[in-house]
mmCIF file of C-alpha atoms in Angstrom:
data_model
loop_
_atom_site.group_PDB
_atom_site.id
_atom_site.type_symbol
_atom_site.label_atom_id
_atom_site.label_comp_id
_atom_site.label_asym_id
_atom_site.label_seq_id
_atom_site.Cartn_x
_atom_site.Cartn_y
_atom_site.Cartn_z
ATOM 1 C CA MET A 105 0.045 0.183 0.013
ATOM 2 C CA VAL A 106 2.749 2.453 0.976
ATOM 3 C CA GLY A 107 4.865 1.297 -1.885
ATOM 4 C CA ALA A 108 2.145 2.097 -4.388
ATOM 5 C CA SER A 109 1.643 5.397 -2.844
ATOM 6 C CA ILE A 110 5.159 6.377 -3.278
ATOM 7 C CA ASP A 111 5.164 5.066 -6.911
ATOM 8 C CA ALA A 112 2.169 7.488 -7.469
ATOM 9 C CA SER A 113 4.086 10.279 -6.066
ATOM 10 C CA GLY A 114 6.835 9.632 -8.129
ATOM 11 C CA PHE A 115 4.664 9.644 -11.269
ATOM 12 C CA LEU A 116 3.316 13.056 -10.150
ATOM 13 C CA LEU A 117 6.638 14.557 -9.428
ATOM 14 C CA ALA A 118 7.759 13.647 -12.897
ATOM 15 C CA ALA A 119 4.302 14.981 -14.241
ATOM 16 C CA GLY A 120 5.085 18.098 -11.952
ATOM 17 C CA GLY A 121 8.493 18.469 -13.703
ATOM 18 C CA LEU A 122 7.167 18.379 -17.257
ATOM 19 C CA LEU A 123 4.665 21.248 -16.163
ATOM 20 C CA THR A 124 7.497 23.254 -15.060
ATOM 21 C CA THR A 125 9.476 22.646 -18.164
ATOM 22 C CA SER A 126 6.549 23.843 -20.302
ATOM 23 C CA LYS A 127 5.671 26.623 -18.002
ATOM 24 C CA PRO A 128 8.922 28.198 -16.445
ATOM 25 C CA GLY A 129 8.458 29.928 -13.251
ATOM 26 C CA SER A 130 5.526 27.614 -11.753
ATOM 27 C CA LEU A 131 8.024 25.976 -9.547
ATOM 28 C CA LEU A 132 5.558 25.922 -6.788
ATOM 29 C CA VAL A 133 3.726 22.758 -7.885
ATOM 30 C CA PRO A 134 6.800 20.346 -8.234
ATOM 31 C CA ALA A 135 8.395 21.759 -5.199
ATOM 32 C CA SER A 136 5.345 20.865 -2.912
ATOM 33 C CA LEU A 137 5.161 17.490 -4.731
ATOM 34 C CA PHE A 138 8.938 16.875 -3.861
ATOM 35 C CA VAL A 139 8.117 17.709 -0.125
ATOM 36 C CA HIS A 140 5.155 15.225 -0.221
ATOM 37 C CA TYR A 141 7.196 12.670 -1.776
ATOM 38 C CA ARG A 142 10.017 12.955 0.697
ATOM 39 C CA GLU A 143 7.333 12.509 3.536
ATOM 40 C CA LEU A 144 6.043 9.236 1.820
ATOM 41 C CA GLN A 145 9.894 8.152 1.608
ATOM 42 C CA SER A 146 10.113 8.646 5.586
ATOM 43 C CA LEU A 147 7.067 6.959 5.968
ATOM 44 C CA HIS A 148 8.184 4.112 3.926
ATOM 45 C CA SER A 149 11.437 3.625 5.862
ATOM 46 C CA ILE A 150 9.512 3.631 9.085
ATOM 47 C CA PHE A 151 7.227 0.777 8.100
ATOM 48 C CA LYS A 152 10.088 -0.970 6.550
ATOM 49 C CA ASP A 153 12.165 -1.380 9.853
#
């Protein structure tokens, strides 16, 4: 379940990166997605231990 969420976030992060390259200056969305992705990674490491 958690792994699937991380995969989905990785996809969203990539999509956000594509949006940024097509619209320079809209860094807010990829930045917030990256923060969310990092939170999911830390959650994943907690469950993995």
